[in-house]
Amino acid sequence: MTQQAEATAETRKPVVTCRDVNKWFGRFHALRGVSVDIYEGETVVIFGPSGSSKSTFLRTLNRLEPHDAGEIVVDGVTLDHQVHNLHAVRANVGMVFQQFNLFPHLTVRRNITLAPQVVRHQARKDAEVHALHLLERVGIPELIDAYPGDLSGGQQQRVAIARALAMVPKILLLDEPTSALDPESIRDVMAIISELASTGMTMIIVTHEMGFAREAADRLLFFADGQIVEQGTPEQIFGAPREERTRQFLSQIL
Amino acid sequence: MTALAPPDVYEGMVAWQRARHWAHVRLFDSRGNTVLTLVILAILGVLAFTLVRWFVAVADWEVVRANRRLLLVGRFPQGEEWRIWPMVLALPALTALGWGAWGQVGRRSIAAMAIFGVLILPLLTSGTGWWYVIVAAALAFVAYRLARWSWAYPQAHRWVRRCAVGGWFLALPASLILLLIGGGMETTLWGGLYLNVIVSFAAAMGAIPLGILLALGRTSSYRALRLACTMYIELMRGLPLVVILALAWLALRSFLPDLWGLDSVDLVYRVMIAFTMFTGAFVAEALRAGMAAVPAGQREAAAALGLKGRQALIFIVLPITVRNSAPALAGEMIGLFMSSTLVSVVGLTDMLQAARATTEQPDFFGRQTEVLLFVGITFWATAFGLSRLSERVEYALSGTRRNR
Ligand SMILES: Nc1ncnc2c1ncn2[C@@H]1O[C@H](COP(=O)(O)OP(=O)(O)OP(=O)(O)O)[C@@H](O)[C@H]1O
Ligand SMILES: [Mg+2]
C-alpha cells in the first residue's frame, strides 16, 4: 500500500471525481448514478459481473465514451461536450486494453515513441531512450525492433503498458489487461502492474484477478447493473462484505 | 491425390528416376488425373509448337526495331532526347533504391528481369542505346547496393527510404519540367510509351490524394460533404472512361467557360485531369473498403494516447488503410495504365496508336502481330511490376518480420 493512500483524508486530493454519472446506450441505462473519488497514488480495482458496465465506466474517464448526465472531473478538467483540451487530458490518462490494440504497422519502438513525439513534441532521441528504459522495466528490451504481430500476447500487453507509460500519465486505466492471456503471462503482467502500483502510480484496474486485488489494491469497487454496489478496502470486501449481491458474486469467483 | 511422398522415397535414385517418381505420384496416379494431365499436356504442346514455330519461322521483329523510336516516344523531335533520358536513367535507379530499402531482390525476380531484358532490349537498342542501358543498369545496381548497405545503419536507412519516396514524388514534376524548359516541347509532340507513362503517372499522383479526400468525405459525419462525395464517386464510376475523355476533349469549354482558364489548358493536361478524376473515384472506393476494415481498437488506442483526429489519421488509420487496400489499389493503378491507351480517342499518339500507325507503312505490311505483341509484353511487364510492388507495400506495412 502506498504512502499517499495512507495519508489522512484532509491531505488527500482526488484526481478523478465522478458525481452522479449516467449513461444510456439507446434505451439501455448503462451507468446509473456513479459517484466516486479516486485519489492520487491510489490503486483501485473494479470488479463485477459481465455486462455491469465496468468497461463503459472506465471509458468515460477519458471520454472514449461520453457520458450523458452527471459530472466527471479528471486532473482538474471537467469532461463535457465543450471540453477544449480533451487531447491534453487523454495524453495524461494512459489506457491499457484487453486486446492490447498495438499499432500493427509500427515496430515496438515506434509504437512507444509515436505519441511522445507527436503529442508531446519530444525529440526522437529522448523518446527512444525513454522507450528502451520502459521496455527494460517491463522486461523485454530485446524486442524493441520487433513488430506486434510477431509477439506473444503477454509480450504485446507489456509493450502496451510501456506505450501507455511513455506519456508519463498521471492516471493509468487498465481494462481487463490479463483476460486475453495464458496463466503464465497473467502472472508476469500482473507482477509488472503490482510493481507500478507500489511506485505510486494512480491506477484504476478492471480485473477479476482477486489475488492481485487482495495484495495490491487500496480500494475495491464492486459494480453491478451500472452501479457501485459496494466499495471498501480488500479486507472489508473479502472479509466482511455488507451487500448480499457482493457476497453472491464473490462466492462464485473465489 | 495421394499424400506427399515421404522424403526417404527418393533415396538412392538418380535425377531422372526422381522425376519419373514425381510425375507418377503427381500427374498419373489415378485414371482421372492421367486423362487430365494428358489433355492439358496436349493443349500446351500444340500452343507451344505453334508459338515457337511462329517466333522462329514467321516473326520478323524488324518492324519493331525500325519503329522503336515511334513506339517509345512518338513524334518526339530529333535532338531533343535529352529531355527524356534523365528520367529513363532515374526511374530504374529509384525502383532499385526502393526495392533495396524495403526488401530484397529474390532469385525469381532476377530471372524474370533477365528473361524480359533478353526479349526486349535487343529490339530497343542499337548503337548508342546500349550505353544508356548499361548506365541505367549500373545506376540501378549502385542504388540497390546502397539501400541494402543502409540496413545496418538505422539513421542512413531512414534517409534512404525518405529519398526513395521523395524521388518518386519529384519524378513527375522533374519529367514535366524537362519536357517544358528551354523553349520546351509542345504537348502535341509527346507520344509513344512515354506518353502512356507520363499520363498515367500524373493521374496516379493526382488520383491517390483525390481518392483519400473522397474516401474521407464519404465517411465524414458532415452530411452535405458525404452526399457530395458519394454523388461524385457514383457519377464517375457510372460513366465510361471514353465519355469522360471525350468530354475533357470537346465539352470542357462549354461547361467551364473561362473558368480558371481551363478552356485554354493543353489537351494533354486536360486528359491527365480526366484520368485523375475518373481513377480518383475508384481509388476512393478501394480506400473506403480498407478504412472500414481498420479495427476500432486502433482508433481508440490512438485517441487514448492523446493523438488528435488528424494525427491519428496520418499515423495510424491511413497506413493501416493503405495496407488493407494495397491489392485493390494496385489493381486500380494497373487499370489506369492500361486505360491510358484510350488517349488515342482524343487524337494523341500513345504507344498503341503508334503501333497501329506502323502497320500502314508499306515496308511492314501485315506485321501488326509483332508490333502488338511487343506492346502487349511491355504493358504486361509493367503491370506485373506494379503488382509485385503492391505485395512489397503490403508486406512492409504488414506488421511482421516473418518471411513470406
Ligand atoms: N457501444 C455500445 N452500444 C450499445 N450497448 C453497449 C455499448 N457498449 C456497451 N454496451 C452495453 O452496455 C453494457 C455494459 O457493457 P460493458 O462492456 O461496460 O460491460 P463490462 O462490465 O465491461 O462487461 P465485461 O466484464 O463482459 O467486459 C452491456 O450490456 C453492453 O451490451
Ligand atoms: Mg469489459
XYZ file of C-alpha atoms and ligand atoms in Angstrom:
690
model
C 0.000 0.000 0.000
C 1.259 3.396 -0.915
C 2.215 6.310 1.197
C -0.314 8.653 -0.340
C -3.123 6.234 0.247
C -2.286 6.037 3.907
C -2.298 9.788 4.330
C -5.241 11.300 6.135
C -8.372 12.310 4.323
C -7.695 16.046 4.557
C -4.347 15.955 2.754
C -5.553 13.612 0.010
C -6.744 15.203 -3.159
C -8.876 13.484 -5.761
C -7.502 13.236 -9.316
C -10.765 11.808 -10.586
C -14.139 12.958 -9.319
C -17.385 11.439 -10.545
C -20.734 12.866 -9.436
C -23.911 11.015 -10.294
C -22.647 9.875 -13.707
C -25.312 8.462 -16.004
C -25.045 6.924 -19.413
C -27.503 5.381 -21.785
C -26.987 3.190 -24.843
C -30.251 3.898 -26.604
C -32.789 2.822 -24.003
C -30.337 0.743 -22.024
C -29.305 2.526 -18.835
C -25.632 1.535 -18.671
C -24.370 3.782 -15.852
C -26.860 4.604 -13.089
C -25.608 7.424 -10.960
C -21.998 6.503 -10.334
C -20.263 8.733 -7.773
C -16.716 8.135 -6.682
C -13.457 9.959 -5.924
C -10.118 8.485 -6.899
C -7.125 9.876 -5.020
C -3.590 10.441 -6.113
C -1.444 7.333 -5.842
C -4.403 5.075 -5.260
C -4.761 1.643 -6.822
C -8.442 0.994 -7.384
C -9.745 -2.356 -8.583
C -13.143 -2.549 -10.253
C -14.816 -5.922 -10.448
C -18.286 -7.237 -11.026
C -20.379 -9.442 -13.280
C -20.146 -9.305 -17.064
C -22.265 -6.560 -18.553
C -22.235 -4.472 -15.392
C -20.685 -1.532 -17.313
C -17.201 -1.703 -15.819
C -15.595 -1.046 -19.196
C -18.104 1.646 -20.001
C -17.294 3.442 -16.770
C -13.556 3.237 -17.368
C -14.003 4.576 -20.877
C -15.985 7.589 -19.696
C -12.933 8.642 -17.690
C -11.027 9.580 -20.876
C -14.216 10.273 -22.777
C -13.816 7.430 -25.240
C -17.465 7.051 -24.191
C -19.123 10.418 -23.489
C -21.471 10.312 -20.508
C -24.982 11.732 -20.660
C -25.528 13.214 -17.239
C -23.546 13.982 -14.116
C -20.074 15.398 -13.742
C -16.642 13.903 -14.332
C -13.535 15.881 -13.390
C -10.199 14.357 -14.373
C -6.951 16.034 -13.409
C -8.804 19.290 -12.782
C -10.596 19.326 -16.138
C -14.342 18.838 -16.348
C -15.152 16.391 -19.137
C -18.230 17.533 -21.014
C -19.195 18.275 -24.565
C -17.486 21.646 -24.513
C -14.139 20.450 -23.213
C -11.422 22.149 -25.268
C -8.319 20.291 -24.279
C -9.639 16.749 -24.379
C -6.480 15.619 -26.154
C -4.316 17.043 -23.397
C -6.419 15.248 -20.798
C -6.177 11.984 -22.711
C -2.420 12.388 -23.004
C -2.319 12.492 -19.207
C -4.553 9.453 -18.807
C -2.969 6.238 -20.006
C -5.098 3.314 -21.109
C -4.330 -0.375 -21.464
C -6.833 -2.513 -23.344
C -7.868 -6.111 -23.022
C -6.994 -6.694 -26.688
C -3.687 -4.723 -26.469
C -4.532 -2.614 -29.540
C -0.913 -2.117 -30.534
C -0.432 -0.410 -33.879
C 0.225 -3.366 -36.180
C 2.169 -1.462 -38.843
C 4.711 0.038 -36.438
C 7.617 -1.560 -34.622
C 7.563 -1.802 -30.847
C 9.938 1.154 -30.754
C 7.672 3.299 -32.894
C 4.547 2.150 -31.033
C 6.075 3.552 -27.859
C 7.703 6.698 -29.241
C 4.925 7.835 -31.579
C 2.734 9.634 -29.060
C 5.593 11.259 -27.112
C 6.999 12.608 -30.381
C 3.727 13.634 -31.988
C 1.743 14.777 -28.968
C 4.479 15.918 -26.583
C 6.934 17.025 -29.294
C 9.758 15.097 -27.682
C 12.958 14.687 -29.662
C 13.301 11.257 -31.267
C 16.464 10.511 -29.310
C 14.882 11.267 -25.946
C 11.744 9.345 -26.812
C 13.784 6.315 -27.862
C 15.947 6.366 -24.759
C 12.789 6.508 -22.664
C 11.231 3.701 -24.712
C 14.190 1.428 -24.106
C 14.100 2.253 -20.408
C 10.404 1.373 -20.231
C 10.930 -1.865 -22.134
C 13.618 -2.800 -19.627
C 11.138 -2.087 -16.891
C 8.592 -4.469 -18.409
C 11.334 -6.982 -19.106
C 11.537 -7.141 -22.915
C 14.204 -4.659 -24.109
C 15.382 -7.131 -26.755
C 12.066 -6.866 -28.624
C 12.371 -3.170 -29.401
C 12.617 -3.702 -33.168
C 10.006 -6.433 -33.443
C 6.540 -5.948 -34.876
C 3.496 -6.555 -32.647
C 2.299 -9.353 -34.915
C 5.443 -11.336 -34.106
C 4.975 -11.126 -30.323
C 3.088 -13.355 -27.898
C 0.041 -11.981 -26.096
C 1.944 -11.398 -22.875
C 4.711 -9.566 -24.710
C 2.172 -7.436 -26.555
C 0.460 -6.433 -23.350
C 3.811 -5.463 -21.839
C 4.506 -3.294 -24.856
C 1.042 -1.765 -24.444
C 1.854 -0.916 -20.832
C 5.166 0.617 -21.888
C 3.357 2.589 -24.583
C 0.920 3.999 -22.034
C 3.717 4.805 -19.591
C 5.744 6.602 -22.254
C 3.366 9.554 -21.950
C 4.145 9.728 -18.214
C 0.424 9.635 -17.406
C -0.998 10.889 -14.121
C -3.584 8.124 -14.167
C -3.471 4.690 -15.743
C -6.671 2.921 -16.739
C -6.458 -0.818 -17.343
C -9.440 -2.736 -18.716
C -9.028 -6.447 -18.003
C -5.355 -6.318 -19.012
C -4.832 -10.044 -18.494
C -8.116 -11.524 -19.704
C -6.685 -12.481 -23.079
C -3.530 -14.073 -21.657
C -2.364 -17.521 -20.614
C -1.751 -18.215 -16.904
C 1.995 -17.677 -17.043
C 1.676 -14.352 -18.864
C -1.041 -13.315 -16.423
C 1.439 -13.704 -13.593
C 4.166 -11.750 -15.409
C 1.892 -8.885 -16.412
C 0.255 -8.703 -13.000
C 3.709 -8.543 -11.408
C 4.516 -5.542 -13.573
C 1.243 -3.855 -12.634
C 1.852 -4.543 -8.935
C 5.288 -3.027 -9.249
C 3.731 0.049 -10.878
C 1.194 0.298 -8.068
C 3.929 0.247 -5.480
C 5.692 3.169 -7.156
C 2.695 5.394 -6.531
C 1.072 5.459 -9.953
C -2.631 6.244 -9.757
C -4.359 3.265 -11.312
C -7.886 2.088 -11.978
C -7.981 -1.544 -12.989
C -10.874 -3.666 -14.117
C -9.821 -7.213 -13.309
C -11.001 -10.494 -11.930
C -7.571 -11.386 -10.564
C -8.651 -11.416 -6.954
C -5.196 -12.369 -5.727
C -3.912 -9.130 -7.204
C -6.851 -7.194 -5.743
C -6.138 -8.555 -2.283
C -2.437 -7.723 -2.375
C -2.071 -4.553 -4.425
C -5.367 -2.701 -4.283
C -6.060 0.180 -1.941
C -9.742 0.073 -2.674
C -12.195 -2.220 -4.436
C -15.303 -1.085 -6.295
C -17.947 -3.733 -6.864
C -20.034 -2.938 -9.945
C -23.412 -4.474 -10.698
C -26.084 -3.232 -13.087
C -24.262 0.009 -13.800
C -23.920 0.984 -10.161
C -21.253 0.818 -7.492
C -22.956 -1.616 -5.174
C -20.211 -1.645 -2.597
C -16.746 -0.289 -2.076
C -14.062 -0.713 0.528
C -10.583 -1.958 1.302
C -9.715 -5.522 0.280
C -10.021 -6.584 3.937
C -13.544 -5.204 4.157
C -14.737 -6.596 0.848
C -13.209 -10.053 1.151
C -13.606 -10.303 4.930
C -16.995 -8.815 5.584
C -18.958 -7.755 2.530
C -22.024 -5.766 3.535
C -24.173 -6.412 0.486
C -25.808 -9.687 -0.405
C -25.022 -9.097 -4.114
C -21.313 -8.769 -3.367
C -21.295 -11.900 -1.266
C -23.016 -13.822 -4.033
C -20.584 -12.692 -6.684
C -17.522 -13.333 -4.551
C -18.691 -16.823 -3.694
C -18.943 -17.519 -7.412
C -15.482 -16.380 -8.389
C -13.390 -17.294 -5.342
C -4.470 -37.306 -54.993
C -2.089 -39.261 -52.848
C -0.387 -37.635 -49.907
C 3.037 -36.049 -50.244
C 5.726 -38.651 -50.667
C 7.826 -39.037 -47.529
C 11.374 -37.752 -48.010
C 13.209 -41.081 -47.950
C 11.345 -42.290 -51.038
C 13.928 -40.533 -53.201
C 16.886 -42.158 -51.509
C 19.324 -43.763 -53.885
C 17.541 -42.543 -57.009
C 19.224 -40.621 -59.765
C 17.639 -37.470 -61.096
C 15.558 -38.981 -63.885
C 14.217 -41.671 -61.568
C 13.161 -38.990 -59.131
C 11.472 -37.072 -61.900
C 9.670 -40.207 -63.007
C 8.568 -40.931 -59.480
C 7.385 -37.340 -59.019
C 5.434 -37.447 -62.277
C 3.954 -40.789 -61.357
C 2.731 -39.558 -57.982
C 1.597 -36.088 -59.037
C 0.366 -36.472 -62.586
C -0.547 -40.089 -63.319
C -1.663 -41.517 -60.009
C -5.276 -42.147 -60.998
C -7.179 -42.627 -64.219
C -8.879 -39.218 -63.922
C -5.640 -37.464 -63.194
C -3.910 -39.221 -66.069
C -6.590 -38.128 -68.539
C -6.493 -34.567 -67.236
C -2.710 -34.466 -67.444
C -2.679 -35.789 -70.994
C -5.339 -33.342 -72.185
C -3.568 -30.358 -70.640
C -0.212 -31.544 -71.983
C -1.706 -31.862 -75.447
C -3.158 -28.357 -75.353
C 0.082 -26.900 -74.018
C 2.038 -28.840 -76.603
C 0.018 -27.523 -79.511
C 0.202 -23.994 -78.145
C 3.927 -24.182 -77.576
C 4.513 -25.681 -81.010
C 2.568 -23.006 -82.854
C 4.096 -20.234 -80.767
C 7.648 -21.439 -81.212
C 7.094 -22.040 -84.917
C 5.682 -18.552 -85.249
C 8.557 -16.998 -83.315
C 11.236 -18.907 -85.216
C 9.875 -19.139 -88.722
C 7.341 -16.369 -89.198
C 8.022 -13.495 -86.846
C 10.095 -10.650 -88.159
C 10.964 -8.159 -85.482
C 12.432 -5.690 -87.912
C 9.168 -3.731 -87.749
C 9.689 -3.160 -84.048
C 13.352 -2.366 -84.390
C 12.748 0.116 -87.159
C 9.889 1.798 -85.333
C 11.226 1.648 -81.817
C 11.574 5.379 -81.627
C 7.983 5.905 -82.734
C 6.728 3.308 -80.265
C 8.633 4.722 -77.342
C 8.410 8.486 -77.794
C 6.069 9.055 -80.741
C 6.877 12.001 -82.942
C 9.301 13.494 -80.487
C 11.708 15.730 -82.440
C 15.220 14.505 -83.145
C 17.873 16.080 -80.978
C 15.531 16.647 -78.043
C 16.085 13.239 -76.447
C 17.983 14.818 -73.572
C 14.595 15.790 -72.192
C 13.747 12.126 -71.720
C 16.974 10.283 -70.947
C 17.419 11.589 -67.399
C 14.090 10.064 -66.421
C 14.877 6.810 -68.197
C 18.062 6.650 -66.144
C 16.464 7.826 -62.894
C 13.437 5.535 -62.792
C 15.305 2.196 -62.681
C 17.620 3.670 -60.043
C 14.634 4.840 -57.982
C 12.947 1.474 -58.338
C 16.101 -0.312 -57.233
C 16.570 2.075 -54.312
C 13.038 1.447 -53.082
C 13.369 -2.268 -53.683
C 16.514 -2.437 -51.605
C 15.200 -0.116 -48.910
C 12.081 -2.184 -48.244
C 13.131 -5.641 -49.242
C 15.405 -7.843 -51.196
C 15.504 -8.949 -54.795
C 14.672 -12.619 -54.931
C 16.128 -15.113 -57.350
C 12.850 -15.380 -59.243
C 12.634 -11.627 -59.776
C 16.153 -11.568 -61.165
C 15.271 -14.423 -63.511
C 12.141 -12.601 -64.652
C 14.081 -9.398 -65.271
C 16.783 -11.302 -67.162
C 14.252 -13.002 -69.452
C 12.480 -9.717 -70.033
C 15.757 -7.957 -70.741
C 16.837 -10.591 -73.256
C 13.467 -10.440 -75.026
C 13.030 -6.697 -75.141
C 16.355 -4.931 -75.011
C 17.726 -6.108 -78.375
C 14.627 -4.642 -80.003
C 15.003 -1.306 -78.297
C 18.676 -0.623 -78.564
C 21.289 -0.343 -81.181
C 24.479 1.625 -81.304
C 24.352 4.360 -78.676
C 21.295 2.894 -77.000
C 23.370 0.207 -75.334
C 25.336 2.787 -73.451
C 22.245 4.185 -71.836
C 21.091 0.710 -70.925
C 24.412 -0.082 -69.317
C 24.469 3.215 -67.421
C 20.876 2.722 -66.254
C 21.612 -0.812 -65.085
C 24.771 0.313 -63.310
C 22.950 3.157 -61.572
C 20.190 0.801 -60.504
C 22.733 -1.663 -59.180
C 24.559 1.013 -57.194
C 21.271 2.309 -55.781
C 20.250 -1.192 -54.782
C 23.576 -1.924 -53.071
C 23.398 1.402 -51.257
C 19.909 0.652 -49.990
C 20.899 -2.843 -48.818
C 24.005 -1.479 -47.126
C 21.933 1.082 -45.225
C 20.009 -1.632 -43.348
C 22.896 -1.841 -40.920
C 22.620 1.850 -40.048
C 19.139 2.947 -38.879
C 19.796 6.626 -39.475
C 21.069 6.070 -43.010
C 18.276 3.620 -43.675
C 15.647 6.193 -42.750
C 17.270 8.623 -45.149
C 17.405 6.117 -47.955
C 13.692 5.447 -47.507
C 12.941 9.153 -47.456
C 14.983 9.666 -50.618
C 13.203 6.789 -52.340
C 9.772 8.178 -51.507
C 10.786 11.756 -52.218
C 12.330 10.681 -55.516
C 9.038 9.246 -56.705
C 7.251 12.432 -55.768
C 9.833 14.517 -57.610
C 9.939 12.265 -60.673
C 6.768 13.621 -62.249
C 7.473 17.343 -61.820
C 11.030 16.699 -62.937
C 9.984 14.936 -66.111
C 7.418 17.631 -66.894
C 9.941 20.385 -66.291
C 12.447 18.624 -68.511
C 9.856 18.492 -71.279
C 8.988 22.155 -70.927
C 12.157 24.121 -70.176
C 14.276 25.912 -72.722
C 11.703 26.503 -75.442
C 10.051 23.273 -74.430
C 8.217 20.632 -76.352
C 4.669 21.258 -77.424
C 2.447 18.745 -75.713
C 1.118 17.649 -79.091
C 4.554 16.199 -79.762
C 4.500 13.945 -76.694
C 3.827 10.392 -77.651
C 4.551 6.703 -77.532
C 5.126 4.761 -74.348
C 6.471 7.898 -72.731
C 3.034 9.484 -73.098
C 1.332 6.450 -71.528
C 3.764 6.551 -68.642
C 3.567 10.270 -68.044
C -0.236 10.474 -68.316
C -0.848 7.525 -66.012
C 1.878 8.618 -63.616
C 0.369 12.092 -63.352
C -3.112 10.649 -62.949
C -1.863 8.286 -60.232
C -0.202 11.130 -58.345
C -3.441 13.077 -58.533
C -5.880 10.213 -58.047
C -4.431 8.908 -54.805
C -4.736 12.190 -52.865
C -8.108 12.817 -54.510
C -9.194 9.297 -53.579
C -8.093 9.801 -49.972
C -10.073 13.044 -49.737
C -13.117 11.463 -51.357
C -12.968 8.414 -49.105
C -12.682 10.642 -46.047
C -15.517 12.801 -47.339
C -17.721 9.820 -47.980
C -17.187 8.558 -44.431
C -17.357 12.005 -42.854
C -20.022 12.940 -40.358
C -20.935 16.074 -42.314
C -23.985 15.115 -44.301
C -23.579 17.587 -47.151
C -19.950 16.627 -47.688
C -20.833 12.961 -47.568
C -23.565 13.454 -50.100
C -21.350 15.456 -52.451
C -18.559 12.887 -52.334
C -20.954 9.991 -52.809
C -22.535 11.684 -55.803
C -19.178 12.437 -57.362
C -17.949 8.867 -56.877
C -21.097 7.285 -58.233
C -21.142 9.652 -61.187
C -17.552 8.869 -62.140
C -17.979 5.152 -61.657
C -21.058 5.177 -63.804
C -19.543 6.908 -66.817
C -17.394 5.111 -69.386
C -13.871 6.467 -69.392
C -14.113 7.170 -73.118
C -17.029 9.502 -72.478
C -15.117 11.360 -69.790
C -12.126 11.697 -72.118
C -14.321 12.956 -74.921
C -15.891 15.461 -72.554
C -12.449 16.640 -71.481
C -11.555 16.994 -75.132
C -14.626 18.679 -76.546
C -17.066 19.797 -73.956
C -14.961 21.246 -71.177
C -15.032 24.591 -72.943
C -18.792 24.744 -72.979
C -19.178 23.649 -69.375
C -16.482 25.810 -67.862
C -16.137 28.898 -69.999
C -13.119 30.937 -68.977
C -13.201 29.482 -65.511
C -9.632 29.330 -64.197
C -8.542 29.467 -67.809
C -9.432 25.791 -68.094
C -10.550 26.172 -71.690
C -7.079 27.136 -72.778
C -5.313 24.306 -70.985
C -3.444 21.936 -73.257
C -5.214 18.776 -74.289
C -2.664 16.511 -72.605
C -3.230 18.235 -69.267
C -6.985 18.003 -69.688
C -6.574 14.301 -70.361
C -4.494 13.962 -67.215
C -7.225 15.719 -65.246
C -9.863 13.438 -66.743
C -7.882 10.319 -65.795
C -7.300 11.731 -62.317
C -10.976 12.429 -61.756
C -12.003 9.022 -63.066
C -9.402 6.975 -61.213
C -9.856 9.046 -58.040
C -13.384 7.701 -57.661
C -12.216 4.101 -57.872
C -9.293 4.739 -55.547
C -11.750 6.265 -53.073
C -13.869 3.138 -53.084
C -10.852 0.869 -52.641
C -9.672 3.004 -49.732
C -13.117 3.165 -48.159
C -13.227 -0.614 -48.000
C -9.765 -0.686 -46.450
C -10.681 2.039 -43.987
C -13.778 0.184 -42.847
C -11.511 -2.744 -42.007
C -9.364 -0.725 -39.579
C -10.253 -2.107 -36.144
C -12.000 0.358 -33.833
C -9.428 -0.548 -31.175
C -6.673 1.112 -33.222
C -8.527 4.412 -33.346
C -9.326 4.163 -29.645
C -5.729 3.439 -28.751
C -4.626 6.464 -30.762
C -7.246 8.673 -29.147
C -6.375 7.385 -25.679
C -2.749 8.399 -26.257
C -3.865 11.962 -26.945
C -3.476 11.956 -30.723
C -5.772 14.416 -32.393
C -8.085 13.269 -35.165
C -5.738 14.361 -37.931
C -2.674 12.851 -36.253
C -4.461 9.546 -35.706
C -5.486 9.623 -39.339
C -1.985 10.230 -40.675
C -0.017 7.950 -38.382
C -2.463 5.149 -37.685
C -5.608 4.976 -39.788
C -4.225 5.780 -43.245
C -1.218 3.422 -43.106
C -3.422 0.532 -41.996
C -5.948 1.512 -44.660
C -3.283 1.527 -47.360
C -2.105 -1.899 -46.274
C -5.648 -3.231 -46.370
C -6.306 -1.701 -49.779
C -2.897 -2.307 -51.384
C -4.042 -5.124 -53.703
C -7.133 -3.199 -54.800
C -5.106 -0.014 -55.267
C -2.538 -1.846 -57.364
C -5.426 -3.140 -59.436
C -6.646 0.415 -59.985
C -3.174 1.618 -60.949
C -2.730 -1.257 -63.394
C -6.145 -0.473 -64.821
C -5.164 3.168 -65.127
C -2.004 2.299 -67.055
C -3.933 0.003 -69.372
C -6.636 2.624 -69.901
C -4.047 5.211 -70.821
C -4.099 3.608 -74.278
C -7.520 5.260 -74.671
C -5.880 8.651 -75.182
C -5.954 7.854 -78.889
C -9.678 8.627 -78.657
C -8.808 12.293 -78.332
C -6.169 12.155 -81.036
C -2.984 11.647 -79.032
C -0.391 9.176 -80.276
C 0.359 6.824 -77.413
C 2.227 3.550 -77.811
C -0.795 1.629 -79.055
C -1.687 4.307 -81.550
C 1.924 4.398 -82.738
C 1.775 0.630 -83.148
C -1.287 0.986 -85.353
C 0.468 3.639 -87.381
C 3.360 1.287 -88.157
C 1.041 -1.160 -89.845
C 0.338 1.411 -92.521
C 3.960 1.545 -93.516
C 4.371 -0.259 -96.874
C 7.622 -1.916 -95.767
C 5.949 -3.722 -92.910
C 2.629 -4.711 -94.365
C 0.992 -7.470 -92.363
C 3.376 -7.156 -89.441
C 0.800 -5.990 -86.882
C 1.200 -9.142 -84.811
C 4.801 -8.446 -83.885
C 4.142 -4.827 -83.022
C 1.049 -5.583 -80.975
C 2.849 -8.402 -79.218
C 5.647 -6.035 -78.362
C 3.176 -3.503 -76.970
C 1.467 -6.283 -75.064
C 4.677 -7.566 -73.496
C 5.667 -4.051 -72.464
C 2.331 -3.399 -70.773
C 2.250 -6.829 -69.202
C 5.701 -6.365 -67.703
C 4.727 -3.009 -66.233
C 1.537 -4.429 -64.743
C 3.466 -7.351 -63.319
C 5.986 -4.974 -61.743
C 3.174 -2.940 -60.202
C 1.506 -5.959 -58.675
C 4.821 -7.091 -57.176
C 5.258 -3.574 -55.808
C 1.883 -3.776 -54.080
C 2.939 -7.053 -52.487
C 6.009 -5.305 -51.115
C 3.938 -2.424 -49.752
C 1.584 -4.873 -48.105
C 4.499 -6.734 -46.568
C 6.224 -3.551 -45.399
C 3.048 -2.496 -43.589
C 2.016 -5.964 -42.531
C 3.404 -5.745 -39.021
C 5.602 -8.788 -39.230
C 9.208 -9.602 -39.933
C 8.354 -13.167 -40.806
C 9.254 -14.110 -44.323
C 6.504 -14.932 -46.661
N -21.487 0.861 -27.840
C -22.499 0.234 -27.192
N -23.743 0.246 -27.706
C -24.748 -0.386 -27.079
N -24.632 -1.045 -25.926
C -23.416 -1.108 -25.370
C -22.272 -0.477 -25.985
N -21.198 -0.698 -25.201
C -21.637 -1.432 -24.177
N -22.952 -1.683 -24.257
C -23.760 -2.430 -23.292
O -23.512 -1.889 -22.020
C -23.430 -2.909 -21.072
C -22.154 -2.793 -20.299
O -21.072 -3.118 -21.140
P -19.587 -3.141 -20.609
O -18.726 -3.567 -21.722
O -19.278 -1.853 -19.977
O -19.678 -4.281 -19.501
P -18.494 -4.900 -18.666
O -18.862 -4.758 -17.260
O -17.199 -4.330 -19.082
O -18.590 -6.420 -19.083
P -17.384 -7.481 -19.273
O -16.980 -7.942 -17.921
O -18.019 -8.565 -20.074
O -16.296 -6.786 -20.011
C -23.584 -4.225 -21.803
O -24.906 -4.689 -21.620
C -23.351 -3.870 -23.238
O -24.158 -4.654 -24.068
Mg -15.442 -5.059 -20.123
